Short mmCIF file of C-alpha atoms in Angstrom, two decimals:
data_model
loop_
_atom_site.label_atom_id
_atom_site.label_comp_id
_atom_site.label_asym_id
_atom_site.label_seq_id
_atom_site.Cartn_x
_atom_site.Cartn_y
_atom_site.Cartn_z
CA UNK Y 956 82.37 106.44 77.96
CA UNK Y 957 81.61 107.52 81.55
CA UNK Y 958 84.24 110.27 81.51
CA UNK Y 959 82.78 111.59 84.73
CA UNK Y 960 83.24 108.24 86.58
CA UNK Y 961 86.06 106.34 84.99
CA UNK Y 962 89.11 108.62 85.05
CA UNK Y 963 91.48 107.06 87.46
CA UNK Y 964 95.05 108.37 87.34
CA UNK Y 965 94.17 110.84 84.57
CA UNK Y 966 93.02 108.31 82.02
CA UNK Y 967 91.26 111.06 80.08
CA UNK Y 968 94.78 112.23 79.17
CA UNK Y 969 94.83 109.37 76.69
CA UNK Y 970 92.23 111.23 74.62
CA UNK Y 971 94.13 114.45 74.78
CA UNK Y 972 97.18 112.67 73.29
CA UNK Y 973 95.12 111.20 70.45
CA UNK Y 974 93.54 114.58 69.75
CA UNK Y 975 96.91 116.27 69.62
CA UNK Y 976 98.56 113.72 67.40
CA UNK Y 977 95.66 113.68 64.98
CA UNK Y 978 95.51 117.49 64.77
CA UNK Y 979 99.28 117.72 64.22
CA UNK Y 980 98.68 115.56 61.13
CA UNK Y 981 95.62 117.46 59.91
CA UNK Y 982 93.29 114.52 60.80
CA UNK Y 983 89.90 115.71 62.05
CA UNK Y 984 89.26 114.63 65.63
CA UNK Y 985 85.92 114.95 67.29
CA UNK Y 986 85.75 113.96 71.01
CA UNK Y 987 82.31 113.04 72.32
CA UNK Y 988 81.25 111.80 75.75
CA UNK Y 989 78.66 109.26 76.86
CA UNK Y 990 77.42 109.35 80.40
CA UNK Y 991 74.80 107.38 82.31
CA UNK Y 992 71.39 107.60 80.69
CA UNK Y 993 72.61 109.45 77.60
CA UNK Y 994 71.49 108.15 74.27
CA UNK Y 995 74.29 107.30 71.83
CA UNK Y 996 74.65 104.90 68.92
CA UNK Y 997 78.11 103.65 69.68
CA UNK Y 998 78.39 101.85 66.37
CA UNK Y 999 78.74 105.22 64.63
CA UNK Y 1000 82.03 105.97 66.30
CA UNK Y 1001 85.52 105.09 65.12
CA UNK Y 1002 86.83 104.59 68.65
CA UNK Y 1003 85.24 103.76 72.03
CA UNK Y 1004 87.32 104.56 75.16
CA UNK Y 1005 86.53 103.41 78.71
CA UNK Y 1006 88.99 104.24 81.49
CA UNK Y 1007 89.49 103.07 85.05
CA UNK Y 1008 87.58 103.63 88.20
CA UNK Y 1009 87.21 102.38 91.83
CA UNK Y 1010 84.75 99.66 92.83
CA UNK Y 1011 82.04 102.26 93.76
CA UNK Y 1012 82.14 103.81 90.34
CA UNK Y 1013 81.98 100.50 88.49
CA UNK Y 1014 78.98 99.37 90.56
CA UNK Y 1015 77.16 102.67 89.83
CA UNK Y 1016 77.61 102.49 86.06
CA UNK Y 1017 77.23 98.75 85.41
CA UNK Y 1018 73.38 98.77 84.89
CA UNK Y 1019 73.80 101.43 82.15
CA UNK Y 1020 76.81 99.67 80.61
CA UNK Y 1021 75.00 96.31 80.41
CA UNK Y 1022 71.97 97.99 78.79
CA UNK Y 1023 74.32 98.99 75.97
CA UNK Y 1024 75.72 95.48 75.38
CA UNK Y 1025 73.93 94.89 72.09
CA UNK Y 1026 74.98 98.31 70.74
CA UNK Y 1027 78.65 97.82 71.79
CA UNK Y 1028 78.63 94.41 70.08
CA UNK Y 1029 77.22 96.04 66.97
CA UNK Y 1030 79.98 98.70 67.12
CA UNK Y 1031 82.70 96.00 67.38
CA UNK Y 1032 81.16 94.00 64.56
CA UNK Y 1033 81.34 97.18 62.47
CA UNK Y 1034 85.07 97.64 63.17
CA UNK Y 1035 84.86 100.28 65.85
CA UNK Y 1036 88.10 99.98 67.84
CA UNK Y 1037 87.94 99.79 71.64
CA UNK Y 1038 90.55 101.03 74.12
CA UNK Y 1039 90.02 99.91 77.70
CA UNK Y 1040 92.02 100.84 80.81
CA UNK Y 1041 91.84 99.04 84.11
CA UNK Y 1042 88.22 98.90 85.22
CA UNK Y 1043 87.07 99.24 81.66
CA UNK Y 1044 89.24 96.29 80.69
CA UNK Y 1045 87.75 94.19 83.58
CA UNK Y 1046 84.12 95.03 82.67
CA UNK Y 1047 84.44 93.52 79.10
CA UNK Y 1048 85.04 90.16 80.78
CA UNK Y 1049 82.77 87.70 82.55
CA UNK Y 1050 82.70 89.37 85.98
CA UNK Y 1051 84.69 91.25 88.55
CA UNK Y 1052 84.94 90.41 92.26
CA UNK Y 1053 85.16 93.68 94.17
CA UNK Y 1054 87.21 94.17 97.39
CA UNK Y 1055 84.15 93.48 99.57
CA UNK Y 1056 83.69 90.18 97.61
CA UNK Y 1057 80.58 91.44 95.81
CA UNK Y 1058 80.25 90.11 92.28
CA UNK Y 1059 79.92 92.69 89.43
CA UNK Y 1060 78.62 91.21 86.19
CA UNK Y 1061 80.59 92.10 83.14
CA UNK Y 1062 79.57 92.42 79.47
CA UNK Y 1063 80.83 88.85 78.97
CA UNK Y 1064 82.27 89.48 75.54
CA UNK Y 1065 85.39 87.47 76.51
CA UNK Y 1066 86.24 84.53 78.71
CA UNK Y 1067 88.53 86.26 81.10
CA UNK Y 1068 87.32 87.18 84.62
CA UNK Y 1069 88.71 89.20 87.55
CA UNK Y 1070 89.06 87.94 91.07
CA UNK Y 1071 90.09 90.13 93.99
CA UNK Y 1072 93.58 90.09 95.54
CA UNK Y 1073 93.75 88.02 98.69
CA UNK Y 1074 93.81 89.88 101.98
CA UNK Y 1075 93.72 93.24 100.17
CA UNK Y 1076 96.92 92.62 98.24
CA UNK Y 1077 97.46 94.74 95.11
CA UNK Y 1078 99.72 94.88 92.07
CA UNK Y 1079 101.40 98.31 92.42
CA UNK Y 1080 104.29 99.97 90.63
CA UNK Y 1081 105.88 100.84 87.36
CA UNK Y 1082 105.56 98.27 84.59
CA UNK Y 1083 107.08 97.45 81.22
CA UNK Y 1084 105.69 94.89 78.84
CA UNK Y 1085 106.94 93.61 75.50
CA UNK Y 1086 104.08 93.66 73.00
CA UNK Y 1087 103.41 92.83 69.35
CA UNK Y 1088 100.65 94.92 67.91
CA UNK Y 1089 99.84 93.53 64.53
CA UNK Y 1090 103.55 93.31 63.72
CA UNK Y 1091 104.51 96.48 65.65
CA UNK Y 1092 107.01 95.22 68.18
CA UNK Y 1093 107.22 97.71 71.10
CA UNK Y 1094 107.87 98.09 74.84
CA UNK Y 1095 104.94 99.60 76.60
CA UNK Y 1096 105.58 101.58 79.80
CA UNK Y 1097 103.02 102.46 82.45
CA UNK Y 1098 101.94 102.38 86.04
CA UNK Y 1099 99.65 99.68 87.62
CA UNK Y 1100 97.68 99.77 90.76
CA UNK Y 1101 94.99 97.07 90.89
CA UNK Y 1102 93.76 94.56 93.44
CA UNK Y 1103 91.88 92.63 90.74
CA UNK Y 1104 93.55 89.52 89.40
CA UNK Y 1105 92.43 88.99 85.75
CA UNK Y 1106 92.61 85.32 84.87
CA UNK Y 1107 91.99 83.06 81.89
CA UNK Y 1108 93.25 85.68 79.35
CA UNK Y 1109 93.70 83.79 76.05
CA UNK Y 1110 95.16 86.66 74.06
CA UNK Y 1111 97.38 88.86 76.31
CA UNK Y 1112 98.63 92.28 75.16
CA UNK Y 1113 102.23 91.46 76.07
CA UNK Y 1114 104.83 89.72 78.26
CA UNK Y 1115 105.78 91.45 81.49
CA UNK Y 1116 109.40 92.58 81.65
CA UNK Y 1117 109.06 94.65 84.84
CA UNK Y 1118 106.03 94.63 87.22
CA UNK Y 1119 103.06 92.23 87.66
CA UNK Y 1120 100.47 92.45 84.86
CA UNK Y 1121 97.12 90.70 84.81
CA UNK Y 1122 97.92 88.82 88.02
CA UNK Y 1123 100.79 88.33 90.49
CA UNK Y 1124 102.38 85.28 88.95
CA UNK Y 1125 100.82 85.34 85.44
CA UNK Y 1126 103.77 86.96 83.57
CA UNK Y 1127 101.48 88.58 81.00
CA UNK Y 1128 99.57 91.87 80.84
CA UNK Y 1129 96.41 93.11 79.20
CA UNK Y 1130 94.35 91.75 76.34
CA UNK Y 1131 94.44 92.34 72.55
CA UNK Y 1132 92.52 90.53 69.85
CA UNK Y 1133 92.57 92.99 66.95
CA UNK Y 1134 89.26 94.49 68.06
CA UNK Y 1135 89.97 95.68 71.55
CA UNK Y 1136 93.05 96.62 73.48
CA UNK Y 1137 92.58 96.25 77.28
CA UNK Y 1138 95.34 97.02 79.78
CA UNK Y 1139 95.92 97.87 83.49
CA UNK Y 1140 98.51 100.52 82.47
CA UNK Y 1141 97.74 104.00 83.74
CA UNK Y 1142 100.07 106.92 83.73
CA UNK Y 1143 98.12 107.78 81.52
CA UNK Y 1144 99.15 105.18 79.01
CA UNK Y 1145 99.53 107.05 75.72
CA UNK Y 1146 101.76 110.01 76.64
CA UNK Y 1147 104.54 107.54 77.54
CA UNK Y 1148 103.93 105.35 74.51
CA UNK Y 1149 103.45 107.45 71.31
CA UNK Y 1150 103.81 104.39 69.07
CA UNK Y 1151 100.77 102.84 70.87
CA UNK Y 1152 98.88 106.12 70.36
CA UNK Y 1153 99.60 106.04 66.67
CA UNK Y 1154 98.53 102.39 66.62
CA UNK Y 1155 95.10 103.31 68.17
CA UNK Y 1156 94.76 106.10 65.62
CA UNK Y 1157 95.54 103.69 62.77
CA UNK Y 1158 93.01 101.07 64.06
CA UNK Y 1159 90.30 103.78 64.44
CA UNK Y 1160 90.89 105.05 60.88
CA UNK Y 1161 90.68 101.52 59.55
CA UNK Y 1162 86.95 101.45 60.21
CA UNK Y 1163 86.29 103.58 57.11
CA UNK Y 1164 89.75 103.08 55.43
CA UNK Y 1165 90.54 99.39 55.89
CA UNK Y 1166 93.69 99.62 53.84
CA UNK Y 1167 95.21 102.35 56.08
CA UNK Y 1168 98.61 101.38 57.55
CA UNK Y 1169 100.93 102.82 60.23
CA UNK Y 1170 103.34 104.03 57.56
CA UNK Y 1171 100.55 106.18 56.12
CA UNK Y 1172 100.63 108.33 59.22
CA UNK Y 1173 102.84 111.41 58.89
CA UNK Y 1174 105.83 110.93 61.27
CA UNK Y 1175 105.87 113.26 64.32
CA UNK Y 1176 109.48 113.59 65.25
CA UNK Y 1177 109.99 114.32 69.00
CA UNK Y 1178 113.42 113.70 70.47
CA UNK Y 1179 112.16 114.51 73.97
CA UNK Y 1180 109.62 111.71 73.88
CA UNK Y 1181 112.10 109.29 72.49
CA UNK Y 1182 114.84 110.18 75.02
CA UNK Y 1183 112.44 110.21 78.00
CA UNK Y 1184 111.23 106.69 77.03
CA UNK Y 1185 114.78 105.41 76.74
CA UNK Y 1186 115.77 106.79 80.16
CA UNK Y 1187 112.60 105.24 81.71
CA UNK Y 1188 113.28 101.82 80.17
CA UNK Y 1189 116.95 101.79 81.29
CA UNK Y 1190 116.08 102.97 84.77
CA UNK Y 1191 113.19 100.45 85.36
CA UNK Y 1192 115.00 97.43 83.87
CA UNK Y 1193 118.15 97.81 86.01
#
């Protein structure tokens, strides 16, 4: 959604990773886009993706996003999985306070809300979190750069090992409830975390194949990915 607005730090790269990992397994992958004013029935999709953007982009798209609230709710009710990065994550909550203190109304699907960092302060830097995704225990690596402080998150994605997360002192990052995965991690997220990419693929496939499991995905052995992750984790956790 809003690929022409919400692509901060190469967030579209997440879709490139999903496409490649599906094609390598012989899984058909069709990538569609939905811009402002374009008619789409989002409930027909297996996965909805919304990336990050600056305050200006979020303000520009919010009327169109809010007009799709009922259709997005229908999609989630019908088991469409939702992946949200940064601004996309914020907009599924109650509201977002921009840097100029203007209030941007969110979709209000969840209780969390996002205040602005005081005196222009921001959470910036590399980040590692320890997450449990439906039994998949994994360390997720990324890069965060956000002034927004997301509070009242009842179901965080993971515990922060390095970095900030949802807020300066919160100790936890992102949101995951089985239906949506929201996170501040850019980089983009999925090239650094192939197990998370496969998890998103699995959750998307479960819309029409509810019994599908992670072990049903053909393994994609890549020593380079594995070694690069190990080096990053060791370097950042020193």
